Every structure is written in structure tokens, then in C-alpha cells.
mmCIF file of C-alpha atoms in Angstrom:
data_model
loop_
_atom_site.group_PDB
_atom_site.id
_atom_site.type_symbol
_atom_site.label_atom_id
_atom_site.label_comp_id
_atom_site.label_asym_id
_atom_site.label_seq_id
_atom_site.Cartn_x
_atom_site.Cartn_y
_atom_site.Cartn_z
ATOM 1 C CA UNK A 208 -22.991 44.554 96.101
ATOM 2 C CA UNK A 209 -24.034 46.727 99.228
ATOM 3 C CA UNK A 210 -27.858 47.638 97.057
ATOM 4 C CA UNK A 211 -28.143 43.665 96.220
ATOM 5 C CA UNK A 212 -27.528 43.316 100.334
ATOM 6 C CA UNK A 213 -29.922 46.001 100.821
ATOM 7 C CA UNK A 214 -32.554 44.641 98.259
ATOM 8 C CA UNK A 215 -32.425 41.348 100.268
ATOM 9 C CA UNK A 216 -32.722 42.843 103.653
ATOM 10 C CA UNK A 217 -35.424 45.028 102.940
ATOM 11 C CA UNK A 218 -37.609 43.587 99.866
ATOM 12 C CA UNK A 219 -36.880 47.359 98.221
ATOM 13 C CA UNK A 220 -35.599 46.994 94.673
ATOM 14 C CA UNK A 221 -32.260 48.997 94.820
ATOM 15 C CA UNK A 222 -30.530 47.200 92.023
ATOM 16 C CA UNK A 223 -32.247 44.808 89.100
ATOM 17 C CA UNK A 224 -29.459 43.065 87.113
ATOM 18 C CA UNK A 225 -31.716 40.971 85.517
ATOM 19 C CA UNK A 226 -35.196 42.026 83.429
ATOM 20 C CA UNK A 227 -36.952 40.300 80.749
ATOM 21 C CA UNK A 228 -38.797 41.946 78.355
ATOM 22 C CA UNK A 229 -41.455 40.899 76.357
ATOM 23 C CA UNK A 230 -41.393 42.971 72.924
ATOM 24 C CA UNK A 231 -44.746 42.059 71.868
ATOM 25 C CA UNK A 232 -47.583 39.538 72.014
ATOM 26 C CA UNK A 233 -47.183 37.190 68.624
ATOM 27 C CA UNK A 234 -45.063 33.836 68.252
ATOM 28 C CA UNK A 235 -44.843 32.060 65.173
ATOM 29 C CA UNK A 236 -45.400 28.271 66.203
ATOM 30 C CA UNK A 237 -48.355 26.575 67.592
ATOM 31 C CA UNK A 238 -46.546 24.816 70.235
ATOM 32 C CA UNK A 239 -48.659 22.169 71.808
ATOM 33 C CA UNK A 240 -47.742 22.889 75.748
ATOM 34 C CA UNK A 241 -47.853 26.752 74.823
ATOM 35 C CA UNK A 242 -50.944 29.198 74.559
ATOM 36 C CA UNK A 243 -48.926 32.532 73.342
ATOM 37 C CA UNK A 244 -49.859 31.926 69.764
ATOM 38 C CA UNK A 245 -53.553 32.300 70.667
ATOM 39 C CA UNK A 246 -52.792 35.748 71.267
ATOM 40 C CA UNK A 247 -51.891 36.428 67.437
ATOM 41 C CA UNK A 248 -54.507 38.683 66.580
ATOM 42 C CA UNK A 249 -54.030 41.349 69.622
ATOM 43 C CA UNK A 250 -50.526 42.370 68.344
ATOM 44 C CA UNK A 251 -49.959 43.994 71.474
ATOM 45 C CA UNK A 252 -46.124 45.615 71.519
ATOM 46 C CA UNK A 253 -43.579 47.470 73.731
ATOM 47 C CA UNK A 254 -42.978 50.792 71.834
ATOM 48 C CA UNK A 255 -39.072 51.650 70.770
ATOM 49 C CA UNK A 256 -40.685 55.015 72.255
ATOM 50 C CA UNK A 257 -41.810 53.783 75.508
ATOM 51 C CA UNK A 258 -38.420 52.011 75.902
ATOM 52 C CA UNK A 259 -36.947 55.437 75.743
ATOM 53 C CA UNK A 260 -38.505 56.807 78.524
ATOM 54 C CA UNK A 261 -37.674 54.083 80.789
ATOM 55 C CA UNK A 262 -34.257 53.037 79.611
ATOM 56 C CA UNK A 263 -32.345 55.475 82.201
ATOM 57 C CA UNK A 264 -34.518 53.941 84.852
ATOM 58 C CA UNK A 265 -33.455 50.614 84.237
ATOM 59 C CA UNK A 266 -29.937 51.771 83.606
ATOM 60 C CA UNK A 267 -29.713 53.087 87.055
ATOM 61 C CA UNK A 268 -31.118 50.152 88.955
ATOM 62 C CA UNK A 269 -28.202 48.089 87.420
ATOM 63 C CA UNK A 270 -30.169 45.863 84.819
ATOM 64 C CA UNK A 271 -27.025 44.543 83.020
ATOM 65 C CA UNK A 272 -28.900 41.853 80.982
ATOM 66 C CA UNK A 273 -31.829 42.031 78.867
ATOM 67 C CA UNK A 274 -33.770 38.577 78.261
ATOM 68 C CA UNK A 275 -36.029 39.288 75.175
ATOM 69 C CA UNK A 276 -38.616 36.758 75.540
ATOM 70 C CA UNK A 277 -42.113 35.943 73.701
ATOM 71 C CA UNK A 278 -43.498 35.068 72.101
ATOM 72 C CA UNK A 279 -41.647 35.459 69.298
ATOM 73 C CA UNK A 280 -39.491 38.464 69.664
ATOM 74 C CA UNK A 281 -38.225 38.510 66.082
ATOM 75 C CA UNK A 282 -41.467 39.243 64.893
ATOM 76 C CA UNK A 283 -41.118 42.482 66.923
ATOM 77 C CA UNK A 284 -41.958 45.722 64.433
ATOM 78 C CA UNK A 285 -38.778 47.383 65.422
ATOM 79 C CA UNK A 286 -36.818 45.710 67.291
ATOM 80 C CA UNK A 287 -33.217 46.576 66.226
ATOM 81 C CA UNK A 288 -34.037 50.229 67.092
ATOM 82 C CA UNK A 289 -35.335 48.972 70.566
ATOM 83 C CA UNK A 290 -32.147 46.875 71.466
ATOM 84 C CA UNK A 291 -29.879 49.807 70.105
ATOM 85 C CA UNK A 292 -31.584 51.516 73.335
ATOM 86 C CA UNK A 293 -30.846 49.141 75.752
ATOM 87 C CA UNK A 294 -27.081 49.133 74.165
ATOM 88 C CA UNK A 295 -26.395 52.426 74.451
ATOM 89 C CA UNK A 296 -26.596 51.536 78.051
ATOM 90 C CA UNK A 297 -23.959 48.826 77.859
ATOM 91 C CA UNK A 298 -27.064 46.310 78.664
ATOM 92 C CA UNK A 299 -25.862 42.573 77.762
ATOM 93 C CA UNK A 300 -29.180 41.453 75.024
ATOM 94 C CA UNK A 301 -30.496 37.796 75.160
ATOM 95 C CA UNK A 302 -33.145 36.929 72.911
ATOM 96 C CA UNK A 303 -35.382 33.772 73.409
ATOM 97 C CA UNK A 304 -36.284 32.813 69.633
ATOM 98 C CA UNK A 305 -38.017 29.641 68.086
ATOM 99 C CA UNK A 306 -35.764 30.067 65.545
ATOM 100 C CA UNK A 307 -37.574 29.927 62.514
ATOM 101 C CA UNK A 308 -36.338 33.425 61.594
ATOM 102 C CA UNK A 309 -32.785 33.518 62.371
ATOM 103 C CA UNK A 310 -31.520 32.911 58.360
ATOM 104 C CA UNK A 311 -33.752 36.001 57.514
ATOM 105 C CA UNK A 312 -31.863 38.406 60.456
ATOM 106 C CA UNK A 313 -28.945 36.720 60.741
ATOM 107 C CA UNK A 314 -26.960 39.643 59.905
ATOM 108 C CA UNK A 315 -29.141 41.713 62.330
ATOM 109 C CA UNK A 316 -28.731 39.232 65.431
ATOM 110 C CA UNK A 317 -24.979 39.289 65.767
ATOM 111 C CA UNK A 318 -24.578 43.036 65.044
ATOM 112 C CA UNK A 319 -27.119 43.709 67.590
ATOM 113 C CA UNK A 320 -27.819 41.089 70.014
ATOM 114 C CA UNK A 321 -24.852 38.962 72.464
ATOM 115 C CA UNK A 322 -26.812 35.829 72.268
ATOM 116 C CA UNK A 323 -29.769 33.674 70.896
ATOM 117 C CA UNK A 324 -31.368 30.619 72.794
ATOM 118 C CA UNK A 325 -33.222 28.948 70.420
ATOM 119 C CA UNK A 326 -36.093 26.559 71.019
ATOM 120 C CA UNK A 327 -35.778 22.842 70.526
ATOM 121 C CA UNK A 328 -38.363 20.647 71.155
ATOM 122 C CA UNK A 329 -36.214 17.203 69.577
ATOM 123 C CA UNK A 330 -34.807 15.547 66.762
ATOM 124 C CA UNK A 331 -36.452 16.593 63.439
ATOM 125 C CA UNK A 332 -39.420 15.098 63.330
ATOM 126 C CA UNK A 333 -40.146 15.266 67.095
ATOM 127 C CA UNK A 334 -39.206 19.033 67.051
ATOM 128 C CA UNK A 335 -41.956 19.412 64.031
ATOM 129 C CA UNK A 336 -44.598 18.035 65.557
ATOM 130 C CA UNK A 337 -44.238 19.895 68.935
ATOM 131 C CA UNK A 338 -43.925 23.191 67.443
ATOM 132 C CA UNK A 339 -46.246 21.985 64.701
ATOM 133 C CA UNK A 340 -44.883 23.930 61.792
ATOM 134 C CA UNK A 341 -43.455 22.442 58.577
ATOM 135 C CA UNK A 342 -39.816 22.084 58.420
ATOM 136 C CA UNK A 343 -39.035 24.035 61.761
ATOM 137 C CA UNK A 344 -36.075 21.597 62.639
ATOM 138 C CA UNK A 345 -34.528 22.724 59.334
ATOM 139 C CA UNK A 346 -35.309 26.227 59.554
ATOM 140 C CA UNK A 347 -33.557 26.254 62.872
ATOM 141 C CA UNK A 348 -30.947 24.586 61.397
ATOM 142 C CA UNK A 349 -30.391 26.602 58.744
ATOM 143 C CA UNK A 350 -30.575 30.091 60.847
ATOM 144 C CA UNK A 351 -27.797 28.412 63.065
ATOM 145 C CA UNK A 352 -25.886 28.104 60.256
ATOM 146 C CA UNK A 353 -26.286 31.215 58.936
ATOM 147 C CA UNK A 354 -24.986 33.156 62.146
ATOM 148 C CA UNK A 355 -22.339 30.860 62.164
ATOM 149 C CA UNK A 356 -21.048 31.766 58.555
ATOM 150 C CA UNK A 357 -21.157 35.131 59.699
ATOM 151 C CA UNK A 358 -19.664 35.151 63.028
ATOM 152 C CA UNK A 359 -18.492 31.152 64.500
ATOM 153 C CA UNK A 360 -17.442 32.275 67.846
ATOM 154 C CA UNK A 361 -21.565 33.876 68.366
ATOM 155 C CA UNK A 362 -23.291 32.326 71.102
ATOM 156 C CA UNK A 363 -26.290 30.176 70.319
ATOM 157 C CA UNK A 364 -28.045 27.704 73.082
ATOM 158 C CA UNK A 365 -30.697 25.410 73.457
ATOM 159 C CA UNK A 366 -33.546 25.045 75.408
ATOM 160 C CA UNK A 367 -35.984 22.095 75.399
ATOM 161 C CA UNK A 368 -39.129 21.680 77.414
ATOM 162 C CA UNK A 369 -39.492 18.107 78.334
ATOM 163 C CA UNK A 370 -43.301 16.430 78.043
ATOM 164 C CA UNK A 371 -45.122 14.012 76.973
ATOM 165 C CA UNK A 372 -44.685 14.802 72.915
ATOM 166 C CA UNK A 373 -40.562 14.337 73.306
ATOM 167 C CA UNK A 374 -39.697 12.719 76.615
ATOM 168 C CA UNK A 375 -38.036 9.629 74.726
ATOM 169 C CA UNK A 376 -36.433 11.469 72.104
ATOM 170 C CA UNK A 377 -34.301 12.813 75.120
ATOM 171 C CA UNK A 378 -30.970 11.102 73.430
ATOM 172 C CA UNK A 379 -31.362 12.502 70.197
ATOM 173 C CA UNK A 380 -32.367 15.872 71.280
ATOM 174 C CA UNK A 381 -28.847 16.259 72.845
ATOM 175 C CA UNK A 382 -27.336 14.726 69.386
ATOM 176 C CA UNK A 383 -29.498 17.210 67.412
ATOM 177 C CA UNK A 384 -28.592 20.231 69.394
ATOM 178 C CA UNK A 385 -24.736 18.597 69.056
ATOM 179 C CA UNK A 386 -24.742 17.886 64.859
ATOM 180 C CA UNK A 387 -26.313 21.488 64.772
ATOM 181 C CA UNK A 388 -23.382 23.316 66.149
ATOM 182 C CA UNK A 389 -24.798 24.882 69.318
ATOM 183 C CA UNK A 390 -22.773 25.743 72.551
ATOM 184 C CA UNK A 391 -24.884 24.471 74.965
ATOM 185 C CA UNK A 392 -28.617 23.060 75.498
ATOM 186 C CA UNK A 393 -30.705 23.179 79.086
ATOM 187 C CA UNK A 394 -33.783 21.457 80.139
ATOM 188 C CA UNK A 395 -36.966 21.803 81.780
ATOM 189 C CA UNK A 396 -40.077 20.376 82.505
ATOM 190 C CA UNK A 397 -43.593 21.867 81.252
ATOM 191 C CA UNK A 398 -45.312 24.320 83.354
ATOM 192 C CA UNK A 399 -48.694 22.708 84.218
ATOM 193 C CA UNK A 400 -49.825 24.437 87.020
ATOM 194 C CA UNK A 401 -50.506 28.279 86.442
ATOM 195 C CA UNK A 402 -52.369 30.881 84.180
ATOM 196 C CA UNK A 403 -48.813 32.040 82.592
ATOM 197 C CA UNK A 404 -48.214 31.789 78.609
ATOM 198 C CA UNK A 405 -51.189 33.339 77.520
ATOM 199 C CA UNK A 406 -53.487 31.177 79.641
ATOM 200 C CA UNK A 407 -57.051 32.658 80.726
ATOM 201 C CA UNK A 408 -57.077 30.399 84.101
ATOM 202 C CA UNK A 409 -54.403 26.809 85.104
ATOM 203 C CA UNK A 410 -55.088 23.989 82.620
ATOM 204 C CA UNK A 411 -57.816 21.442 83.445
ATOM 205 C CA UNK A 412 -57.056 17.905 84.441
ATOM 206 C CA UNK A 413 -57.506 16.608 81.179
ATOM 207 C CA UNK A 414 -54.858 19.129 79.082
ATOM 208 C CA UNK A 415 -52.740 18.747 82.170
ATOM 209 C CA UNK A 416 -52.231 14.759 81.197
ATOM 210 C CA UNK A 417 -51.912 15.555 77.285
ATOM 211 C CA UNK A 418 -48.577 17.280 78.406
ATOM 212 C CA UNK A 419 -47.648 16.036 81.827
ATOM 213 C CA UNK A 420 -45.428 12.536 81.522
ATOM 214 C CA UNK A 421 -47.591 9.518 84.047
ATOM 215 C CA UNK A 422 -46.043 8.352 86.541
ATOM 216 C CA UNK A 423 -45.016 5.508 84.332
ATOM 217 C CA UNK A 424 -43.329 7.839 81.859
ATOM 218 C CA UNK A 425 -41.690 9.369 84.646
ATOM 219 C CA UNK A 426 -40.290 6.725 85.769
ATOM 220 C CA UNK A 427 -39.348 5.462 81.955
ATOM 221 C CA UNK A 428 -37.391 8.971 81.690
ATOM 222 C CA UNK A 429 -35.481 8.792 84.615
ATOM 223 C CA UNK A 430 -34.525 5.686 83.250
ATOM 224 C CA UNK A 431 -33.471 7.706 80.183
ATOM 225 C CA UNK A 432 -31.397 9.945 82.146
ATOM 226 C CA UNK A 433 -29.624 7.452 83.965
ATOM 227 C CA UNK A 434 -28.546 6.255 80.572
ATOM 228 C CA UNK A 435 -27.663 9.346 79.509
ATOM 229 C CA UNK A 436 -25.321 10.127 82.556
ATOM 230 C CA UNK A 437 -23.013 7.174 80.971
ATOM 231 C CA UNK A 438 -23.449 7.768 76.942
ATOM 232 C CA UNK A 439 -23.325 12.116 77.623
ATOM 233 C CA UNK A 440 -20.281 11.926 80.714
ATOM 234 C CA UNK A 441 -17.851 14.417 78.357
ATOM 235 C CA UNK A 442 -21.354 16.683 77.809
ATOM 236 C CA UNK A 443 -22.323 16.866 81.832
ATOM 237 C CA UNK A 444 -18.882 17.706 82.750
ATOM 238 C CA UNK A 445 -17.973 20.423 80.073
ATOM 239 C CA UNK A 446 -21.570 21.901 80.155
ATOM 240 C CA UNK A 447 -22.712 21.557 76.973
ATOM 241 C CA UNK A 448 -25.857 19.965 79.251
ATOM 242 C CA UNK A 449 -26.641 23.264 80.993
ATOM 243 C CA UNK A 450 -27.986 21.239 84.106
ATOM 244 C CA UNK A 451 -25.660 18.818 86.433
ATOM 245 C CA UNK A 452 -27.189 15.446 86.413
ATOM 246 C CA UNK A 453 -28.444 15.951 89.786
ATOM 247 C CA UNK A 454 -30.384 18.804 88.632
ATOM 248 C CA UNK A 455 -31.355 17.452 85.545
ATOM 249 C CA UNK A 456 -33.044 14.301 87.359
ATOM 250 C CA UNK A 457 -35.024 16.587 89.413
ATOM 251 C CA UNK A 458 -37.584 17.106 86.167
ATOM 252 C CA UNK A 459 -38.582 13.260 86.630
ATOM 253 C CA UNK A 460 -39.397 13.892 89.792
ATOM 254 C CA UNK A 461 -41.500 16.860 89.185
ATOM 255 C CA UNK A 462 -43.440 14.534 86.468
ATOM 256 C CA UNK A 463 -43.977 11.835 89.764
ATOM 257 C CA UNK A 464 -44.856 14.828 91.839
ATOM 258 C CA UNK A 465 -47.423 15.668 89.657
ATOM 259 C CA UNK A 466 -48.643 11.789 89.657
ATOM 260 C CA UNK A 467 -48.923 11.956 93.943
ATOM 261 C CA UNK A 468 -45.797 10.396 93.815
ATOM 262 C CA UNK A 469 -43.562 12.344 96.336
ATOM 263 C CA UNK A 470 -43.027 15.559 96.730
ATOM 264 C CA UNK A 471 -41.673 18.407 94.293
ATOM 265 C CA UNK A 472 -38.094 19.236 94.049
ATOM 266 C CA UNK A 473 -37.289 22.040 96.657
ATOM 267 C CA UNK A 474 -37.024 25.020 94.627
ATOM 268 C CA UNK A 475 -33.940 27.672 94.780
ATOM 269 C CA UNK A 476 -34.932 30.719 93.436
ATOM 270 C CA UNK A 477 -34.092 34.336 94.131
ATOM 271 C CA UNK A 478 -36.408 35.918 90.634
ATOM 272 C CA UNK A 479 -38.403 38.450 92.167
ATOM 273 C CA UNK A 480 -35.458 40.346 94.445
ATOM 274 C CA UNK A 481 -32.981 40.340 91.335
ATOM 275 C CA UNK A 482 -35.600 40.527 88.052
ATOM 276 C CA UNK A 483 -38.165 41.314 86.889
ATOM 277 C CA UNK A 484 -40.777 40.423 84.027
ATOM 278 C CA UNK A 485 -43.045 42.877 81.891
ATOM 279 C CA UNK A 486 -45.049 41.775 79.451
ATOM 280 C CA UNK A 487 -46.128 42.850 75.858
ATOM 281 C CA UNK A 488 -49.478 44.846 77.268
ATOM 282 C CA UNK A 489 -47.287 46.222 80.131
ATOM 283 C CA UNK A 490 -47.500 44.053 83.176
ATOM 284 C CA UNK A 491 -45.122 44.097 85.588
ATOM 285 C CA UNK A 492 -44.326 40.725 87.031
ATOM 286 C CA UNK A 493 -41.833 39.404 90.056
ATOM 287 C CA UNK A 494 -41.334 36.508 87.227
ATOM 288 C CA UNK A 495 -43.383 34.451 84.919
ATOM 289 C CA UNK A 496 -45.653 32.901 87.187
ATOM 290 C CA UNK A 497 -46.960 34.625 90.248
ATOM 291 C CA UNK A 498 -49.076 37.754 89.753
ATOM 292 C CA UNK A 499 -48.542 41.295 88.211
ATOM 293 C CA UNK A 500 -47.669 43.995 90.879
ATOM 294 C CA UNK A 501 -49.231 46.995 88.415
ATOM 295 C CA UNK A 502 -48.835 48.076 84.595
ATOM 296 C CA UNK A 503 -46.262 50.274 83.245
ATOM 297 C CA UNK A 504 -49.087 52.279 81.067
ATOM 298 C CA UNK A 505 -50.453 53.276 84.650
ATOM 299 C CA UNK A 506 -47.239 53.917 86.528
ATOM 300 C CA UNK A 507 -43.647 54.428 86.194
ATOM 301 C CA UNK A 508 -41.646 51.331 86.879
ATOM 302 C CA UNK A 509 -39.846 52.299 89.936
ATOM 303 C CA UNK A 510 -43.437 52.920 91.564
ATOM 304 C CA UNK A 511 -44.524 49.487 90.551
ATOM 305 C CA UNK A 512 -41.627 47.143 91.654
ATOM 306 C CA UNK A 513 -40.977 49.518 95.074
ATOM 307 C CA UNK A 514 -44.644 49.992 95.525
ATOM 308 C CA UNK A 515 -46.097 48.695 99.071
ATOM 309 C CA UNK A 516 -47.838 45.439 97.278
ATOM 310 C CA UNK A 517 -44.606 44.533 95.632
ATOM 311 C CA UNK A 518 -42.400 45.238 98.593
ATOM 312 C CA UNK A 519 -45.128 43.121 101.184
ATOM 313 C CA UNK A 520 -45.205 40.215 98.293
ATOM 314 C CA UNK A 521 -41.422 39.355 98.194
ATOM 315 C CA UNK A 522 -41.408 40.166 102.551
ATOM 316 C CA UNK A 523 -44.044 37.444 102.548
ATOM 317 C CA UNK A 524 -42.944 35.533 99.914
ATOM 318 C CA UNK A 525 -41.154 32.002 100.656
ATOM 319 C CA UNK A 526 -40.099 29.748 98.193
ATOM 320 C CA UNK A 527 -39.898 26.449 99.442
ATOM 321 C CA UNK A 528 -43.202 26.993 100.568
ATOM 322 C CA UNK A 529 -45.389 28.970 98.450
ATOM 323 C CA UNK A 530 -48.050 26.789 96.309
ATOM 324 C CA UNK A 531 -46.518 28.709 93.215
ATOM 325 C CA UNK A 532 -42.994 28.694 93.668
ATOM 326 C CA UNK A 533 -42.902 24.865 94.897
ATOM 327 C CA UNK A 534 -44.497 23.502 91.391
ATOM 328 C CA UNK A 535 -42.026 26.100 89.561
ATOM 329 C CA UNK A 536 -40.416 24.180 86.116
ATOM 330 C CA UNK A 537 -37.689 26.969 86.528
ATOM 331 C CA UNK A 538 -35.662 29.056 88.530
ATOM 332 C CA UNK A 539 -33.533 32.025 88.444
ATOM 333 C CA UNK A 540 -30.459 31.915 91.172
ATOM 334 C CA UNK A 541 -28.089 34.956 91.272
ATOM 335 C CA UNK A 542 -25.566 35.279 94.192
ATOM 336 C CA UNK A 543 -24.858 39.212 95.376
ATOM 337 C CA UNK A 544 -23.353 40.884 92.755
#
């Protein structure tokens, strides 16, 4: 508690619970709101051996959970050596996975991971045609079913990205994610407005509205949501919908922000003093969207996120009022721990 005190006070990272790690650089759908998959062919990955090195470092800023993201981190060329690391550190292991793969390592994922948020994008054929691979909504299926043969009580959640390919399949994306035996499923809105997920530079105007919802549709999914406050009660109150419906609504009104249409939801984020991101060619990021602070191949990590950049970034840094932060689709909120 007194380093997470300090760490706020000060902007110096003296303990990280939180870091995501992005094993390496391929994903195996061709998501329509996501550019990763463009990056196929570079096959960039974080070494088991490079993990090695830095795994005491990490253990001794206090990173107690591990978010594997992607990408695909499945795909990964060894990654059941490179979580063994970070569990011979006692480091909770999260992986982010479009599920396509989970039947193949089933076995694998609940001997070495704690739990597996899978991607869904809607009911079967909505899901299909977002991540635009044949039978993906089965394939999930089936790898849910799968870990659950092997061990029922295994956590596996949800997360959908709400846009313009799935907005009114909103309903049945909740009854999916329910008929398919999951413990929970969260929601958020596409991220529109930066370079992150592979992207060279921010989307134009004209891929912004292929993804975005218009105003209209904004206003036709709240409409959704207010419907689904009634037909969903036992799911708000238990969880099972991550988000409250208070938080859930403010996703239509990030859609109408985007229109002109008010303002965007006020964020509540405290990412870059608790986490940290690095990505598959070494990056070091305060979280997926603003700006890397350095590269792990060039310095050791410690430099990087207590180096005089990083420190004068999250000093500076304000997020209800930074451009970046205020047109954020998500947000990480940890209290001192």
C-alpha cells in the first residue's frame, strides 16, 4: 500500500500490479475494426529467454497479474514455457484469446493459465462476419466446451466490442455468451480515434464511419439497452454483465460524442501509475493508447517506466482532460493496494 501511495504522489513506479504483455505480433482473425492481423508476416515475439531476464524485475515491483494480450497469444511459439516463468513468481495469468484455438490447448490453458477472456463479436452469424473466419462462433464454442469437460469451475469471460457490424445483435450476444456457458461478458465501444492495434496513423473519416454507430444508431442502441435493463435485470445485478447499466449506457454516448452530439463520458482511469503495456517488438507503453516511453531491446524496464519522460508524462498527464484519455473506449481503475 505505502509504494502504490508513493507511486501516486510522485509519478515513480514503485509497485506495478498490473502488466500486459504482448507475446508476439500474429492474430488469427481478420477482424473488421482491428489492424493486428496486418502484421502477420513480421512474426515479431517476446522470447521465453528475454522473459527470464526480466521476470525478477517485475516480480519485485509487485506485478501480481499478467494480461496476455494480442494478437493472438495462442499462436505464441512457446508460450507454456513463458507463463511457467511468470508462475514461478506466483503471477495470476490472463490470456486475451479469439478463441479459435482453445479445443486444440485446452488441456494446456487450465494447467497453465487462471483465466481466458475470449472474444465475441455476437450471435453466430454476427460473430462470423466480424471476425470474418468460417465457423469462429462454433470454434469458440467448442473450445469453451472443451475446458469445461476438463475443469467446470475454470474461468472463461467475454468481451465484445460494440460497432456498427453488431450493435443490434446486442440481445443475442448476451444469450450467446449465456447458452455457451461463460461466467461473465463486458462491453466496449470501438477505438476510433488513435494509431493503436497495429495502425500506421488514426483512421480517416471514412473507416471511422464503417465502424463508428451514427448518431441515429446511437440513439437506436441506447434504445437497445434500455430494453435490455428490463429483459437482463437478474444478469446486471449478479454480474454476469461485467458493466452496471450506468456504465454500460455510457458506450451510446461515446457513439453521439463521436456524431458532435455532446460530450464524451468523463473517463476514470488510473493505467499508467498501476500498469503497464509492452508490446511484441518491445515497446513500453503507459497503456494501449498514448505513446511508448522507450523499448525494452534498448533499456532495462525499470529505466524505461522510471525514466524522466515517463515520470514527467504521468506528472502532466490528466485524464479528464487529455485529447487521448477523454475519447478512451476503456479504462483500467485500481484502488491502493
Amino acid at each position: 500500500m505505502i509504494k502504490s501511495i508513493l507511486t501516486r504522489l510522485t509519478s515513480r513506479i514503485y509497485a506495478l500490479p498490473v502488466l500486459v504483455l504482448m507475446p508476439h505480433s500474429r492474430c488469427n482473425c481478420r477482424c473488421v475494426m482491428c489492424d493486428i492481423w496486418k502484421a502477420n508476416h513480421e512474426k515479431k515475439e517476446l522470447s521465453v529467454e528475454w522473459l527470464e531476464r526480466h521476470a525478477d524485475p517485475f516480480a519485485r515491483l509487485g506485478v501480481r497479474e499478467v494480461l496476455l494480450s494480442g494478437g493472438e497469444a495462442l499462436m505464441h511459439s512457446n508460450l507454456w514455457r513463458f507463463c511457467s516463468v511468470l508462475r514461478e513468481r506466483n503471477m495470476r495469468i490472463v490470456i486475451l484469446s479469439t478463441g479459435l484455438l482453445l479445443e486444440k490447448y485446452a488441456s494446456d490453458i487450465v494447467a497453465n493459465l487462471n483465466e481466458v477472456i475470449v472474444s465475441l463479436d455476437g450471435s453466430e452469424v454476427v460473430h462470423d462476419r466480424v471476425r470474418n473466419v468460417p465457423n469462429a462462433f462454433q470454434k469458440l464454442s467448442q473450445g469453451v466446451r472443451s475446458i469445461r469437460e476438463i475443469a467446470p469451475s475454470f474461468r472463461v469471460t467475454a468481451r465484445s466490442v460494440i460497432q456498427r457490424a453488431n450493435y443490434l445483435d446486442f440481445i443475442d450476444t448476451v444469450r450467446a455468451a449465456r447458452a455457451m456457458g461463460l461466467d461473465a461478458i463486458s462491453f466496449l465501444a470501438a477505438d476510433v480515434s488513435t494509431a493503436a492495434f497495429n495502425r500506421m496513423e488514426p483512421w480517416s473519416g471514412e473507416r471511422v464511419s464503417e465502424i463508428a454507430l451514427s448518431a441515429e444508431e446511437a440513439m437506436a442502441f441506447e434504445a437497445i439497452l434500455q430494453e435490455s435493463f428490463i429483459v437482463f435485470k437478474k444478469e446486471y445485478d449478479s454480474g454476469f454483465i461485467a458493466e452496471s447499466p450506468e456504465k454500460i449506457m455510457r458506450i451510446a454516448k461515446y457513439y453521439q460524442a463521436i456524431n458532435g452530439n455532446g460530450s464524451f463520458p468523463e473517463p476514470a482511469c488510473n493505467a499508467p501509475w498501476v500498469s503497464a503495456v509492452i508490446e511484441s517488438d518491445g515497446s513500453v507503453l503507459p497503456c494501449f493508447f498514448h505513446k511508448p516511453y522507450g523499448n525494452i531491446h534498448d533499456k532495462d524496464f525499470l529505466s524505461i517506466i522510471n525514466s524522466s519522460e515517463a515520470i514527467r508524462f504521468r506528472k502532466s498527464l490528466d485524464v479528464k482532460k487529455d485529447p487521448v484519455c477523454r475519447k478512451c473506449v476503456c479504462s483500467l481503475r485500481l484502488g491502493v493496494i
